[in-house]
Tab-separated table of C-alpha atoms in Angstrom:
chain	number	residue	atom	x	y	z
A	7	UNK	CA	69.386	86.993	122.032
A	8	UNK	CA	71.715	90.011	121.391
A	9	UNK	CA	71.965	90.779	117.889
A	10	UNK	CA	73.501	93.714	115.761
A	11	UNK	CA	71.490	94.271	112.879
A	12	UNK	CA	70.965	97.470	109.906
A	13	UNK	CA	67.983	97.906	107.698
A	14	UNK	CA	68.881	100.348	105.975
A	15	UNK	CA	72.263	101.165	103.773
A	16	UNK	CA	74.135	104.435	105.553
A	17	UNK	CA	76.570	105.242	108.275
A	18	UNK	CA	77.475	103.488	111.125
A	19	UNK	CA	75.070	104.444	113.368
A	20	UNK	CA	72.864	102.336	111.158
A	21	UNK	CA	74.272	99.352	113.180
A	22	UNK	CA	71.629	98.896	116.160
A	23	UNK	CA	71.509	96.462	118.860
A	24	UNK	CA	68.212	94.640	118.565
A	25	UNK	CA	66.408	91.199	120.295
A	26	UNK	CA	66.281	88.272	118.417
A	27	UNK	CA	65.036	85.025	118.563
A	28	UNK	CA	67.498	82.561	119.107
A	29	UNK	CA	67.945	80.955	115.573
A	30	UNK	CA	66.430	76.670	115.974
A	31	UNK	CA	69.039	74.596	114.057
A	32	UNK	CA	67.890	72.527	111.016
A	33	UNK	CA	68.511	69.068	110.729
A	34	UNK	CA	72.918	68.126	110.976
A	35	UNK	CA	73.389	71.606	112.340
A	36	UNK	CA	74.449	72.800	115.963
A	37	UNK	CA	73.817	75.645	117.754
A	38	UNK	CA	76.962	77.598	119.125
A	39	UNK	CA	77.124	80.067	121.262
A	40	UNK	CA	79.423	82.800	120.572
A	41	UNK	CA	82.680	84.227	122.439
A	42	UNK	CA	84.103	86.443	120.019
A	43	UNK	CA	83.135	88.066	116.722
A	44	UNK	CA	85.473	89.308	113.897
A	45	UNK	CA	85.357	92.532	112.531
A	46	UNK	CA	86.806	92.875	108.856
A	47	UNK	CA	86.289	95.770	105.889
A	48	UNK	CA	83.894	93.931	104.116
A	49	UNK	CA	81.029	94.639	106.746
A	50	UNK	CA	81.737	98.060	106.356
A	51	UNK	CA	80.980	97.841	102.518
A	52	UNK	CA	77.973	95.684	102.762
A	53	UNK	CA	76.538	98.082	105.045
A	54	UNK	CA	77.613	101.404	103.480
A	55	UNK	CA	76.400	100.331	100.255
A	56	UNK	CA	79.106	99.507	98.512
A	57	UNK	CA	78.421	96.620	97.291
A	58	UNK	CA	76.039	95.306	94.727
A	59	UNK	CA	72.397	94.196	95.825
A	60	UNK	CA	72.593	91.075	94.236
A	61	UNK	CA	75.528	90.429	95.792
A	62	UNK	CA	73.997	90.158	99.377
A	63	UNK	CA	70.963	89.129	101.222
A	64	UNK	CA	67.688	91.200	100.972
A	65	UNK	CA	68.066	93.656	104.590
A	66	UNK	CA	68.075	93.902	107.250
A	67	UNK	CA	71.547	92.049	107.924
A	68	UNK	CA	73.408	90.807	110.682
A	69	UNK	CA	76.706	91.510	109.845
A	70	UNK	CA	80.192	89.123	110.801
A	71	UNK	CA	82.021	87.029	108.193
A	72	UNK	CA	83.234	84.802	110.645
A	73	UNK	CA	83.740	83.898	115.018
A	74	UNK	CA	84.173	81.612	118.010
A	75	UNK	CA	82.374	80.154	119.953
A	76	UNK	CA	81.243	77.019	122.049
A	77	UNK	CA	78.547	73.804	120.978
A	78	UNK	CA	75.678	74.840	122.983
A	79	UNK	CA	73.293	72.573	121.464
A	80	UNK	CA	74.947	69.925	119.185
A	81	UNK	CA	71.968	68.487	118.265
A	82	UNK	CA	72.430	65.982	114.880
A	83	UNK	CA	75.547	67.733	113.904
A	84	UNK	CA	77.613	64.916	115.633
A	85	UNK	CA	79.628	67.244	117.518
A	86	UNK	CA	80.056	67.462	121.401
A	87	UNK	CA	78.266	69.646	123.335
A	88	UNK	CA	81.284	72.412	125.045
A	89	UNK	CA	83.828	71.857	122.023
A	90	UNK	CA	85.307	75.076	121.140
A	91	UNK	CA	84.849	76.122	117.661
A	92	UNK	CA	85.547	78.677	114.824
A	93	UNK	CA	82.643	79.734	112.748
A	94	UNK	CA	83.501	80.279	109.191
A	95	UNK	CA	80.895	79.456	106.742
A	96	UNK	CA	80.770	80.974	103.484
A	97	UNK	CA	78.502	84.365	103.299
A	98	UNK	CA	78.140	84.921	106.438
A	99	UNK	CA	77.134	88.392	106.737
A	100	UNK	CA	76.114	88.415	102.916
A	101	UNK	CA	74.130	85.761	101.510
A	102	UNK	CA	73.187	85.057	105.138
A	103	UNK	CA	72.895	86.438	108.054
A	104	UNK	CA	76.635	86.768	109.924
A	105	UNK	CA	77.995	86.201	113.411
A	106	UNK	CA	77.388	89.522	115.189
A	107	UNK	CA	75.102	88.122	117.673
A	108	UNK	CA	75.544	85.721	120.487
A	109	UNK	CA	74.208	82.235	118.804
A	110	UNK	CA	74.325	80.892	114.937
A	111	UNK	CA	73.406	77.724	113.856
A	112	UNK	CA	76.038	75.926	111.771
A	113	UNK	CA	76.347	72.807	109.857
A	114	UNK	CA	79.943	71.022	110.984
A	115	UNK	CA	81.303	71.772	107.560
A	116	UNK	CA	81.424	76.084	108.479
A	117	UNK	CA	82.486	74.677	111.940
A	118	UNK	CA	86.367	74.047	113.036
A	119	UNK	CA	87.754	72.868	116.154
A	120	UNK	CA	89.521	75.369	118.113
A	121	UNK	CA	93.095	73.792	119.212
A	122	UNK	CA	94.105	73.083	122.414
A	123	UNK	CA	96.537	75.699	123.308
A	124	UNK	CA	94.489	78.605	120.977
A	125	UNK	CA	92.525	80.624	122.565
A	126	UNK	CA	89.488	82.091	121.410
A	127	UNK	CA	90.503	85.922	121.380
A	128	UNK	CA	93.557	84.326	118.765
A	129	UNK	CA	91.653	82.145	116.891
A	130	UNK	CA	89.536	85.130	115.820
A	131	UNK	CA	92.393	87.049	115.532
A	132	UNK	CA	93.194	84.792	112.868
A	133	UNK	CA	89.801	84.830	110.900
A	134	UNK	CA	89.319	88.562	111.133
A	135	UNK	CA	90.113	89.885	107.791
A	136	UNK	CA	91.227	86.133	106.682
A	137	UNK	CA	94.318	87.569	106.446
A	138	UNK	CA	96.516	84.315	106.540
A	139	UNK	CA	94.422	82.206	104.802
A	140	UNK	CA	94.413	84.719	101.895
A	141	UNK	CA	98.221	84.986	102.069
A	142	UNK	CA	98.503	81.130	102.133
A	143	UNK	CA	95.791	80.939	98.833
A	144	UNK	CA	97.740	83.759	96.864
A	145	UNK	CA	101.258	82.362	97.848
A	146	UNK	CA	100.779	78.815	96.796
A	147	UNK	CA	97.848	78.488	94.596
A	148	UNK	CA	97.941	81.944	92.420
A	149	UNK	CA	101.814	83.074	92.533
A	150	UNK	CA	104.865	81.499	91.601
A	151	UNK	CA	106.091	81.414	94.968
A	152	UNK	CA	109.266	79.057	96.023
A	153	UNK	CA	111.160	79.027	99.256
A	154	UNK	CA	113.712	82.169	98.424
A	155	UNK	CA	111.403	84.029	97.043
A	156	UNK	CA	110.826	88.061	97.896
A	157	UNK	CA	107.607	88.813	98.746
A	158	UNK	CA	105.841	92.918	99.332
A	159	UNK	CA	102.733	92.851	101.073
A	160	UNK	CA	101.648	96.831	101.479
A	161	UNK	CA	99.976	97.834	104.578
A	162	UNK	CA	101.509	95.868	107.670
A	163	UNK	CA	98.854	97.025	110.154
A	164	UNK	CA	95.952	95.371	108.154
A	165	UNK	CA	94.935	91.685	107.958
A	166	UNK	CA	95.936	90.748	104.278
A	167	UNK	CA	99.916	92.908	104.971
A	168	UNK	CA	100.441	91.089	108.575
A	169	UNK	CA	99.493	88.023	107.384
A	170	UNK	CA	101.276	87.631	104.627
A	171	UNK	CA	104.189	88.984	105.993
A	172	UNK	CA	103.786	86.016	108.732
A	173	UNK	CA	102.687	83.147	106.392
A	174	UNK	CA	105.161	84.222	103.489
A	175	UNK	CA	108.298	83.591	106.502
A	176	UNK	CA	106.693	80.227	107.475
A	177	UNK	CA	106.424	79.004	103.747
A	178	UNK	CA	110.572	79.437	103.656
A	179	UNK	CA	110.082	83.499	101.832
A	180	UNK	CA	114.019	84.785	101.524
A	181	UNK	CA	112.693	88.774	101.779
A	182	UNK	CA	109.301	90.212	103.274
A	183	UNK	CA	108.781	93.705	103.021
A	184	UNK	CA	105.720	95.701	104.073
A	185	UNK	CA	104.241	99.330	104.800
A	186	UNK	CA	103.287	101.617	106.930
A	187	UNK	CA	101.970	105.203	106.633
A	188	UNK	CA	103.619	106.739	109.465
A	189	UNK	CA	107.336	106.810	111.266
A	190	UNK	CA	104.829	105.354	114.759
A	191	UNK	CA	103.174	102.399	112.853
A	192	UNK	CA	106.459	101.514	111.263
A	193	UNK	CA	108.328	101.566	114.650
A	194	UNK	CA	105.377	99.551	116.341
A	195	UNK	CA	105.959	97.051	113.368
A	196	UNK	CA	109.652	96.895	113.504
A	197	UNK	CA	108.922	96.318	117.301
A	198	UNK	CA	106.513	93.625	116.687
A	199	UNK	CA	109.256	91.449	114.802
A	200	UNK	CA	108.606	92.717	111.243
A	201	UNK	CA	112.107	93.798	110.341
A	202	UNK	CA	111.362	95.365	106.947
A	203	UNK	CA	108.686	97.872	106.643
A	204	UNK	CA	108.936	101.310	103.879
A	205	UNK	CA	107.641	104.139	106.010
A	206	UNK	CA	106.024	105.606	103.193
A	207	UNK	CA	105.854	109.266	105.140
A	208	UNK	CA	109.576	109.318	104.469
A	209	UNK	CA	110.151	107.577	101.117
A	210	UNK	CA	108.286	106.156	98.228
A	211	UNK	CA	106.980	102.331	98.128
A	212	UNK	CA	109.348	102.260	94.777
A	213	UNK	CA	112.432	103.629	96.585
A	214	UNK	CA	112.048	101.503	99.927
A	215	UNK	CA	111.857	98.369	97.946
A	216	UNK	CA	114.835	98.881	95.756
A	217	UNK	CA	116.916	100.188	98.714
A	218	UNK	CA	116.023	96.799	100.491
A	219	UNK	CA	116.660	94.329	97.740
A	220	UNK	CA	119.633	96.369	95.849
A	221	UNK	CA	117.444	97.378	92.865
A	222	UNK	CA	115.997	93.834	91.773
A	223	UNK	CA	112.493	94.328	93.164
A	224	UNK	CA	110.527	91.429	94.538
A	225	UNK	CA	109.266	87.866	93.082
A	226	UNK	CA	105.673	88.327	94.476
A	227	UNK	CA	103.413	91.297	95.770
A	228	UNK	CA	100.135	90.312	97.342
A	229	UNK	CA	98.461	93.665	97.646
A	230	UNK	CA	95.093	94.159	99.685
A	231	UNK	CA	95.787	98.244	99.309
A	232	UNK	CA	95.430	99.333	96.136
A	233	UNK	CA	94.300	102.926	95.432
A	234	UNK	CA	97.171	105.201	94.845
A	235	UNK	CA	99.847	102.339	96.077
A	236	UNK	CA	98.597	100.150	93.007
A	237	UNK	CA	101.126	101.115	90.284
A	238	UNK	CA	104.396	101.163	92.465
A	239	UNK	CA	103.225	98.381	94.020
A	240	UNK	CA	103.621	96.693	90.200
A	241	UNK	CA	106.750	98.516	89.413
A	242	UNK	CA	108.427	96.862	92.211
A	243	UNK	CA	108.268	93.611	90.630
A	244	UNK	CA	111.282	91.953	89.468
A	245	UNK	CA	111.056	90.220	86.087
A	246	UNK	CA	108.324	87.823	85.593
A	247	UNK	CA	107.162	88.374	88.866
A	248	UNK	CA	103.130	87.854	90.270
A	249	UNK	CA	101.493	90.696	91.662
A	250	UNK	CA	98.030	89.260	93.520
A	251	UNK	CA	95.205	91.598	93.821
A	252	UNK	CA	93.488	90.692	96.810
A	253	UNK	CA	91.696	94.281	98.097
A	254	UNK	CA	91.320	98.059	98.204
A	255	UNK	CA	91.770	98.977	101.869
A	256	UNK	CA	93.265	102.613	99.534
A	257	UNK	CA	90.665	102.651	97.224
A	258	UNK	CA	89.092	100.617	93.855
A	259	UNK	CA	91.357	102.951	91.237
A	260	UNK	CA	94.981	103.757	90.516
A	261	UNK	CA	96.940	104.382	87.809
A	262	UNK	CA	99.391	101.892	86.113
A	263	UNK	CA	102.304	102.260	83.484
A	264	UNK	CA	101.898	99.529	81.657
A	265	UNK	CA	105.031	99.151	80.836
A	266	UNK	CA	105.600	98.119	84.381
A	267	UNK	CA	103.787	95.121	82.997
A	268	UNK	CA	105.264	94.358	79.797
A	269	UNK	CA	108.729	95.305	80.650
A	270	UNK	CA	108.447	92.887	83.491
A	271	UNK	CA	106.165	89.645	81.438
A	272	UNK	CA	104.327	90.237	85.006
A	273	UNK	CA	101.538	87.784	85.807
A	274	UNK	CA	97.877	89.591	87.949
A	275	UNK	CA	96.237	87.514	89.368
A	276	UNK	CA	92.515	88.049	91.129
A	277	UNK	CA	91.483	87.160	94.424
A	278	UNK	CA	88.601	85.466	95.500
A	279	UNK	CA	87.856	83.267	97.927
A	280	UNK	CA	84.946	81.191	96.239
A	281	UNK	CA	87.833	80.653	93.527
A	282	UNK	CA	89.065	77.717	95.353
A	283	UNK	CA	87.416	74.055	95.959
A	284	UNK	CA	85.969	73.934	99.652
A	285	UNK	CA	88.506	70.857	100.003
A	286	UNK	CA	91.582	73.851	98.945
A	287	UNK	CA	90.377	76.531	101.110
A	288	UNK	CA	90.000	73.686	104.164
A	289	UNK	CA	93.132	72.557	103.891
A	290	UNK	CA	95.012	75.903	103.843
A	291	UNK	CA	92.821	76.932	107.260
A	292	UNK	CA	93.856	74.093	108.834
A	293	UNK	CA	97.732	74.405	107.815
A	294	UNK	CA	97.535	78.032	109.599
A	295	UNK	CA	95.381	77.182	112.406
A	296	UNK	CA	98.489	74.691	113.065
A	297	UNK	CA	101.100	77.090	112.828
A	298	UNK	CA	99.070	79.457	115.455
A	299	UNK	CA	98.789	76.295	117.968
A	300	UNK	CA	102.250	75.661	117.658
A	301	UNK	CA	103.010	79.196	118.462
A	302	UNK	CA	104.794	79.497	114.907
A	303	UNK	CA	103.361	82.976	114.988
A	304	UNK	CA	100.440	85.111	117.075
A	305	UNK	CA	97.637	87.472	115.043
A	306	UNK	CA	98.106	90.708	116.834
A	307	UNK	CA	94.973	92.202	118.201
A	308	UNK	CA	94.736	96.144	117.982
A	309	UNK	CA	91.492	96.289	120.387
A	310	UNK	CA	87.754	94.899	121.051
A	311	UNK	CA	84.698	96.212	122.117
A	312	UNK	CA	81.932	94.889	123.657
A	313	UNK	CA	78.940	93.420	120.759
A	314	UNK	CA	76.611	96.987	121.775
A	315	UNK	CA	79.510	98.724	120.481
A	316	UNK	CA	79.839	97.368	117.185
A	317	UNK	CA	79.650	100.790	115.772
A	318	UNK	CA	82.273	102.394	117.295
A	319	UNK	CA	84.346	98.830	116.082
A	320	UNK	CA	83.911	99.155	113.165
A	321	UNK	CA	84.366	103.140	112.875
A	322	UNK	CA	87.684	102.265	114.489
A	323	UNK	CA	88.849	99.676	111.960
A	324	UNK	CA	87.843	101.965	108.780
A	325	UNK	CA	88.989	105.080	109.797
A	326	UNK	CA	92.314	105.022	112.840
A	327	UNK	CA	93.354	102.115	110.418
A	328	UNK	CA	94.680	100.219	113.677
A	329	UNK	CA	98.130	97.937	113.716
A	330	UNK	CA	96.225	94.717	113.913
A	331	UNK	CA	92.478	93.050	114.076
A	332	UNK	CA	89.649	94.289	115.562
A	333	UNK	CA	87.401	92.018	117.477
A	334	UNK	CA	83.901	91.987	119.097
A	335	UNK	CA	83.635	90.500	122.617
A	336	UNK	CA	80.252	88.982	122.651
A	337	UNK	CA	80.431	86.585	126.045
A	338	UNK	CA	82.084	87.276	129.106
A	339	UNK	CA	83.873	83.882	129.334
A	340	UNK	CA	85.522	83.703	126.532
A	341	UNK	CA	88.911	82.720	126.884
């Protein structure tokens, strides 16, 4: 089978199309084949080095946290042979091998039915970057979030800033307010449906946010930015408000006046996703796979490439910093 793989920590052009064997499921698993794969930051840092050794499988690695696909081979997984599915087992692309190829064997419980209605190219959508998932996590299990409350989410074109602006509406938010880094991306944004996005080329994060909600600041920021956005990003909290640190799409270090913490009795909260009990992190997948089938709201897709083009994917993703997910086409008939 068609496979991206690296051996070796570097640039992109470590990513290499190579033949492997077609992996043989183990005993309860199935063997899908796959339609789409996602593309999210996090391969980038496994593969650039990034990230700590023991935090990751020995290389080479075949990278993809996550995809859809069909059953090819159910074998004595219990599932039927031609049932769509999403593939979103924990460490894939880490502590094993991911979903950049065009099988993986899966046991049921990294598998989810794809809904009628969903197709594959949004189902993926959804999963690349677990952007809604994360938003739904941080919302209702980390931050002290109530219908009416304001919510920032930095960085609209991403996967953690779309979806919370999106899940933060559904869960009843009174304010969402987002970013973008130029006049265009804030336009296509506006156009989009997202009525409230700081174009940070013409004023500050702090200044957009206290123009939009008359000086009080919002009651939570979920921020997968960072980097030089991170201490605005806290001084736009409102009193006792929960700022959720869940990524560094502008870097690992900012600086913070901690004051803006004190001044505030702000609660930060960290983001992980092993954080949560499998049964937790289930539950809120399936809540926002239901939203997407009932057309509640639709993950906007910046572009995919074909799997021999990973590279140029993921190039894409890290550096034009698109309005919306990335995705690798891996079968022609995926719908």
């Amino acid at each position: 089978m068609r496979a991206i793989q690296y051996d070796s920590h570097g640039g992109y052009d470590e990513l290499r199309l190579v033949d492997l064997p077609v992996p043989e499921p183990a005993p309860g698993q199935a063997l899908v084949r796959i339609t789409y794969g996602t593309v999210s930051p996090l391969d980038d840092t496994v593969r650039a080095g990034r990230m700590s050794p023991e935090l990751h499988k020995p290389l080479p690695i075949v990278p993809g946290g996550a995809a859809v696909g069909v059953v090819a081979d159910p074998g004595t997984s219990g599932l039927a042979a031609g049932a769509r599915v999403s593939v979103s087992g924990q460490g894939r692309g880490l502590s094993v091998d991911g979903t950049w190829r065009e099988y993986v064997a899966e046991h049921p419980a990294g598998l989810s039915p794809v809904p009628d209605g969903v197709t594959d190219r949004q189902m993926a959508a959804l999963q690349a970057g677990a952007g809604h998932v994360t938003a739904y996590l941080a919302l209702t299990e980390l931050a002290r979030f109530r219908p009416g409350s304001s919510v920032l989410a930095p960085g609209i074109g991403g996967a953690v800033g779309m979806g919370t602006a999106q899940v933060a509406a559904e869960l009843g938010a009174s304010l969402v307010i987002s970013t973008a880094g130029s006049t265009a991306k804030a336009e296509q944004a506006r156009a989009a449906g997202f009525a409230h996005v700081v174009d940070l080329s013409r004023e500050s994060l702090r200044e957009g946010v206290a123009r939009l909600t008359g000086g009080k600041g919002v009651d939570v920021v979920v921020d997968g930015v960072a980097g030089p956005l991170l201490g605005d990003a806290l001084a736009c909290l409102s009193r006792g408000g929960d700022y959720v640190s869940v990524g560094y799409a502008g870097g690992t270090r900012g600086t913070v006046d901690v004051t803006d913490l004190i001044w505030r009795t702000a609660r930060v909260h960290g983001y992980m996703f092993n954080m949560f009990a499998p049964a937790t992190a289930d539950a809120a997948r399936r809540t926002v796979t239901g939203w997407l089938a009932e057309g509640r709201f639709d993950p906007v897709v910046a572009r995919e490439f074909p799997l021999e083009e990973a590279a140029r994917a993921q190039r894409h993703l890290i550096e034009d910093r698109p309005f919306g997910r990335v995705l690798l086409k891996v079968a022609g008939d995926g719908r």
